[in-house]
Amino acid sequence: MRDGERDGRSGVRSVVRGRAGRGVLRVRRAAARVVAGRSPVSPAAGGRRRPGGRRAVRTVVALCVLALLPAAWMRFSADGHLRGTADVERTEVAVVFGAGLWGDEPSPYLARRLDAAVELYRSGRTEVVLVTGDNSREEYDEPEAMRRYLVARGVPDRRIVSDHAGFDTWDSCVRARKIFGVDKAVLISQGFHIHRAVTLCRSAGLQAYGIGVDDRHDASWYAGGAREVLASGKAALDVLLRPDPVFLGDREQGVTRALESAR
């Protein structure tokens, strides 16, 4: 073999080995990025991450923050106005929010709210219980089921007032103030809902305090907490826009008469 051919072939092998070495180096660097938790970059992008992916991540983070802001505001706004059944100050009116029926009976969550109202009444910390819930259909009457439950546990019927148009928390708060003339109340609900209830009722003009009823943290509890994220967005709009309830109606004297019967 001639010296020129030998030198030429040696030069080709050197070039091939050099290119192969650089390829291996790129693979090793990409693997190191994966191990370190970084996405490998595209050589076509000149060693830079694609800006589209970064913008998508920022958009998702921003949307999550916006979704959580109303719920965070509700919690911060209500934190100083929460009490326990043993240390709540004496308040003439307790408001119990509906939480669904099982047949004609209160759901377990609603029953625990009503049990807290019974405890407040027996201890003399409240005189009248305003039960507010959904009665939009003849066969579905939350306030009546709540009344029966309270009476069966010793609360006199004359000390219970029913609001049959409490279709949501905002409606219940506004109606308690405008229809039933309540200006101060202790509100009773589960912990995942009480922050929103207190914030809305105080925004509606009530001097309101809340009792967050203890309950088992089962799947329903966590589902209720997740629902609060969405409900808090609507609640923020209610505070901002201050809409009238679905049914407002004329002023009622039920709470006034109930308080008079207590004296």
Coordinates of N, CA and C in Angstrom, one line a residue, residues 12 78 98 103 109 134 153 183 195 212 221 225 227 240 255 259 261-263:
V12 N -9.3 9.6 7.4 CA -10.8 9.3 7.4 C -11.2 8.7 8.8
A78 N -62.8 35.1 57.1 CA -63.6 34.5 58.2 C -62.8 34.1 59.4
G98 N -79.0 24.3 55.1 CA -79.4 22.9 54.6 C -78.2 22.2 54.0
G103 N -84.0 10.8 51.8 CA -85.5 10.5 51.9 C -86.1 11.7 52.5
Y109 N -74.5 14.8 57.3 CA -73.9 16.1 57.5 C -74.9 17.2 58.1
D134 N -83.7 24.3 50.9 CA -84.3 24.3 49.6 C -85.7 23.6 49.8
R153 N -85.7 16.5 69.3 CA -84.6 16.6 70.3 C -84.7 17.7 71.3
D183 N -79.9 40.7 62.5 CA -78.7 41.5 62.4 C -77.5 40.9 63.0
H195 N -66.3 29.0 56.3 CA -65.6 30.2 56.0 C -66.4 31.0 54.9
G212 N -67.7 25.7 62.9 CA -67.4 24.6 62.0 C -67.6 23.3 62.7
W221 N -66.4 14.5 52.5 CA -65.7 15.7 53.1 C -64.8 16.3 52.1
G225 N -64.8 19.9 50.1 CA -63.7 20.8 50.1 C -63.4 21.2 48.7
R227 N -65.4 21.2 46.1 CA -66.5 22.0 45.6 C -66.4 23.4 46.0
L240 N -69.3 41.0 45.1 CA -69.1 42.1 44.2 C -70.3 42.7 43.6
V255 N -89.0 35.5 63.2 CA -87.9 35.6 64.2 C -88.3 36.5 65.4
L259 N -88.6 35.2 69.2 CA -87.8 35.8 70.3 C -88.8 36.3 71.4
S261 N -91.6 35.0 72.3 CA -92.1 33.8 73.0 C -91.0 33.3 74.0
A262 N -89.8 33.7 73.8 CA -88.7 33.2 74.6 C -88.6 34.1 75.9
R263 N -89.3 35.2 75.9 CA -89.1 36.1 77.0 C -90.2 36.0 78.0

